[in-house]
Tab-separated table of C-alpha atoms in Angstrom:
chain	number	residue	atom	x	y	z
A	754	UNK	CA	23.818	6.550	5.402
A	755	UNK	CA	20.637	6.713	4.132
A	756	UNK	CA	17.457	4.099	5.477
A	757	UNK	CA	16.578	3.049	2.479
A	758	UNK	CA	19.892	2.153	0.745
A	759	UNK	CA	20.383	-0.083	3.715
A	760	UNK	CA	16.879	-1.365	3.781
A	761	UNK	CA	17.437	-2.214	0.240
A	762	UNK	CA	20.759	-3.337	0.008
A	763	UNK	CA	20.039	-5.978	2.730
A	764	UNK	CA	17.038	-6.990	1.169
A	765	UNK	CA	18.634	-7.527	-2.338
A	766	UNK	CA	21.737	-9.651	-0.976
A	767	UNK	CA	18.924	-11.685	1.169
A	768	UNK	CA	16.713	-12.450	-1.735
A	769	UNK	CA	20.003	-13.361	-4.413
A	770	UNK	CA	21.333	-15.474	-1.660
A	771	UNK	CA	18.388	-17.445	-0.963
A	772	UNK	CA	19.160	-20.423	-3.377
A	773	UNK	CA	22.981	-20.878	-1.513
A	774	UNK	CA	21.070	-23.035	1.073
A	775	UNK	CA	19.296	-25.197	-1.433
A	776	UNK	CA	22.424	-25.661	-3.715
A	777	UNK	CA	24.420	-27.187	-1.012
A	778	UNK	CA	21.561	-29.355	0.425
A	779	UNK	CA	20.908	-30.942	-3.421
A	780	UNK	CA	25.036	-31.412	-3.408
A	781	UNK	CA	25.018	-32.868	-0.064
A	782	UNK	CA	22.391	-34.956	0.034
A	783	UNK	CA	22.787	-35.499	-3.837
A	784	UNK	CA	18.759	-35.454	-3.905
A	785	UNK	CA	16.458	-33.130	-6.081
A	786	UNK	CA	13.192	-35.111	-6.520
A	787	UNK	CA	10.798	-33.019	-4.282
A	788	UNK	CA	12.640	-29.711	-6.242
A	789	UNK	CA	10.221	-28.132	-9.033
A	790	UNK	CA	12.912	-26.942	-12.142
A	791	UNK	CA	9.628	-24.686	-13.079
A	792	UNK	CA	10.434	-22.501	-10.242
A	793	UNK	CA	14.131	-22.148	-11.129
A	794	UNK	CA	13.377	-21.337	-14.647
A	795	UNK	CA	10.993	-18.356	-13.593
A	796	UNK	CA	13.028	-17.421	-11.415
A	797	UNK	CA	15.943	-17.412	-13.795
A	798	UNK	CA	13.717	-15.157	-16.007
A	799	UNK	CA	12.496	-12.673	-13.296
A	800	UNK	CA	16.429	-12.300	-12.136
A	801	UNK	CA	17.479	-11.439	-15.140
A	802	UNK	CA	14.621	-9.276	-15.779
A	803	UNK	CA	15.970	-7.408	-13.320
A	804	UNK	CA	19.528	-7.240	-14.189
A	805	UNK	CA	18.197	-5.831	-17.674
A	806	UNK	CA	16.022	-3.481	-15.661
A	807	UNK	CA	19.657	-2.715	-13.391
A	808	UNK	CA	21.183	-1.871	-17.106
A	809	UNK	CA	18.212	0.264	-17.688
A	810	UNK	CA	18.773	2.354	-14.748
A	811	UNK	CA	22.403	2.518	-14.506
A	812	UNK	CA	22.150	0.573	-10.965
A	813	UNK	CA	25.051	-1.664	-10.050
A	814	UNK	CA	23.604	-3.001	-6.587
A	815	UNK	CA	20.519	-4.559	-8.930
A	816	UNK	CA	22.118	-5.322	-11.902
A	817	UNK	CA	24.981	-7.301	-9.980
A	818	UNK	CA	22.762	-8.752	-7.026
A	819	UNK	CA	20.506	-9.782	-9.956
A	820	UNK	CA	23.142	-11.724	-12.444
A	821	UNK	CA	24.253	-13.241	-9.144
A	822	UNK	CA	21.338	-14.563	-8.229
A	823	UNK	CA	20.574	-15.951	-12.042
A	824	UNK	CA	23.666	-17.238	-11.565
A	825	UNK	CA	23.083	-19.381	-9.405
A	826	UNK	CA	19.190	-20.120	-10.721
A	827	UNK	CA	21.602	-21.730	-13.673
A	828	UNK	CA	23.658	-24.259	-10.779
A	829	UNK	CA	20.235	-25.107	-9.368
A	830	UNK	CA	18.445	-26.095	-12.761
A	831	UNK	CA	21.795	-27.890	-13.624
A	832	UNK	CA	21.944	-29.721	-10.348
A	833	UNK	CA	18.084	-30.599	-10.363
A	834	UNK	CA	18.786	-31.747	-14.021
A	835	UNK	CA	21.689	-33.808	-12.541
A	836	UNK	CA	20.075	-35.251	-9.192
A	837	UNK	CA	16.744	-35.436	-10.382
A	838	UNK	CA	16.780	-39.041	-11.258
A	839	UNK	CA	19.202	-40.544	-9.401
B	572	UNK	CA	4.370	3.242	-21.688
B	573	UNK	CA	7.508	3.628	-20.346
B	574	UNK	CA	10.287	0.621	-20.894
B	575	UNK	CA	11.695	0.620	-17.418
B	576	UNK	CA	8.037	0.441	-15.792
B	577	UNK	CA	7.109	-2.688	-18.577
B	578	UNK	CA	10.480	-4.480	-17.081
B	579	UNK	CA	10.599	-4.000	-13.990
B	580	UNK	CA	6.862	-4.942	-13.610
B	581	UNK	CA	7.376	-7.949	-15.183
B	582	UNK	CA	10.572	-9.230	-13.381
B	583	UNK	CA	8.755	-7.843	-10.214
B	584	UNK	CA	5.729	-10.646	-11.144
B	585	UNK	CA	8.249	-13.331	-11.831
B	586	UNK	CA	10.229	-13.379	-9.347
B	587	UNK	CA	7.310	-13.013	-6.996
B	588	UNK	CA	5.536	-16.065	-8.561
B	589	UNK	CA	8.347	-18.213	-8.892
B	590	UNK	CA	7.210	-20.062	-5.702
B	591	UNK	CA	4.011	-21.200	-6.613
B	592	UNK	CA	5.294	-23.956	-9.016
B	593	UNK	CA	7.201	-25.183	-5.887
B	594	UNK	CA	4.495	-24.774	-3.677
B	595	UNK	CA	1.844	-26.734	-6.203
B	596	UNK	CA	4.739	-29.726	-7.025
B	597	UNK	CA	4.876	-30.608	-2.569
B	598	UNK	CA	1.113	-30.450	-2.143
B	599	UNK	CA	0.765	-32.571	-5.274
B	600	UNK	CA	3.592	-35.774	-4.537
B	601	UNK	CA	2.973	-34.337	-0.847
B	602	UNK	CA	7.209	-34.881	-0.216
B	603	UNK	CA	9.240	-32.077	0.557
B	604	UNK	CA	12.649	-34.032	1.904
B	605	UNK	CA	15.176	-32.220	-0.780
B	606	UNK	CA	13.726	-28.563	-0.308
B	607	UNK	CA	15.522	-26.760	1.974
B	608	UNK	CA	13.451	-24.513	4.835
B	609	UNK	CA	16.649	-22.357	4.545
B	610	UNK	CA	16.006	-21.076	1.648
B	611	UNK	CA	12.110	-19.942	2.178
B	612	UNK	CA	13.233	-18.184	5.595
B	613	UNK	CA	16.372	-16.191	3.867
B	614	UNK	CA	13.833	-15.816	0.936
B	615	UNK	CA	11.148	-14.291	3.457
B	616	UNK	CA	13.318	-11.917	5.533
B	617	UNK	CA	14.271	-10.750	1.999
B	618	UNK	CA	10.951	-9.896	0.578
B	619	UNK	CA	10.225	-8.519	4.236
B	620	UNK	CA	12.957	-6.219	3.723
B	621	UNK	CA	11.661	-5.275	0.326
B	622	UNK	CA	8.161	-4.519	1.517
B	623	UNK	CA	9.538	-2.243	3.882
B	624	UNK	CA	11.835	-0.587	1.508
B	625	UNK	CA	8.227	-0.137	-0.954
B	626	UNK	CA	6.750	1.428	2.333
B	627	UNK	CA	9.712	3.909	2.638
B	628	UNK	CA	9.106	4.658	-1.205
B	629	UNK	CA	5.523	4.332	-0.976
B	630	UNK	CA	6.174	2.394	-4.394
B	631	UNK	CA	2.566	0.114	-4.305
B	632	UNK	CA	4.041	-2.092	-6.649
B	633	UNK	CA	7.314	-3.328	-4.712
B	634	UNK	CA	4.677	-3.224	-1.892
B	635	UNK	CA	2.107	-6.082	-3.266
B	636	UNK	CA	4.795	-7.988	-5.300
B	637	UNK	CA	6.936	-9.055	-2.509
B	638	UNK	CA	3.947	-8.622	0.375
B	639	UNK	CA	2.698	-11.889	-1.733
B	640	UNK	CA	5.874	-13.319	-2.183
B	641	UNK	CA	6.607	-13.192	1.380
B	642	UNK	CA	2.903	-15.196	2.033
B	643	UNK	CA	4.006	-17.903	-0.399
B	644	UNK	CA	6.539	-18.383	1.631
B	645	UNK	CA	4.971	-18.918	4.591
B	646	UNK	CA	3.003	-21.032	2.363
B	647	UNK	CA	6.102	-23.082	1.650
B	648	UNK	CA	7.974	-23.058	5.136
B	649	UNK	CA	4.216	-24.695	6.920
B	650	UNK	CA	4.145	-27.314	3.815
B	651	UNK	CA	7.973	-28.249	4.304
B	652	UNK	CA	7.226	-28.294	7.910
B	653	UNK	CA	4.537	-31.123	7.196
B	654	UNK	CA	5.742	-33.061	4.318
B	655	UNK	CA	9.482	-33.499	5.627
B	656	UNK	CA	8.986	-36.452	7.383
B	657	UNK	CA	6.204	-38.258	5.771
C-alpha cells in the first residue's frame, strides 16, 4: 500500500477525532466555561469546507472524515451552549 | 482561478486557525480546567501527520497550514499545562 495513503489516512482520522476527547470531558465533568464556541464554529466551517472540497474531488476518505468531524464540531457547540453557564 | 484550489485553501486556513480563538480566550480569563490536553495532542500528531504527507507531495500549502497548526498547538498544550490548576 502506498506511503502516502497511509500517511494521510492516519492523519485525517487523527485530526476528525480530535474533539472525541473534549466531548466526553464537557459531558463528564458537565463544565464548558474555559471552552471558546469561536473555535468550534471555525472549525465547523473549515470541516465542512473540506467535505465540499471531498465532493469536489470525488474523495470519500475527505469528504466522510470531514462531515464526521463537523459532526461532531455541531455536539461540541451544542454542549458548550448547554454547559456554558451552569 | 480554479474552484477546488479557492476551497480547499480556504478550509485549509480555517481549520488551521481555529485554535487561536481558544488559545486567546485561556491567556485572557487565564483558566483552562474544561479544555482537554487530549484533544491538542491527538490534534498535533494529526497535523504532524499532515505535514509529512505535504512533504511526500511537496504540496507547500498542506505544508505551512498544518506546520502552524501543529505550533498552536504546542501553544495550547504549554498554556493548559499552566492554567489547569490555577
Amino acid at each position: 500500500m502506498d506511503i502516502k495513503i497511509i500517511v494521510g489516512t492516519l492523519a485525517g482520522i487523527l485530526t476528525s477525532i480530535s474533539s472525541v476527547p473534549q466531548i466526553v470531558k464537557v459531558i463528564r465533568d458537565k463544565k464548558a466555561q474555559a471552552i471558546s464556541p469561536v473555535m468550534f464554529f471555525v472549525l465547523l466551517a473549515g470541516n465542512l469546507g473540506w467535505t465540499y472540497y471531498g465532493t469536489l474531488l470525488t474523495d470519500w476518505p475527505i469528504i466522510c472524515t470531514n462531515a464526521f468531524a463537523a459532526m461532531l464540531d455541531v455536539c461540541m457547540i451544542i454542549l458548550n451552549y448547554k454547559y456554558n453557564k451552569m
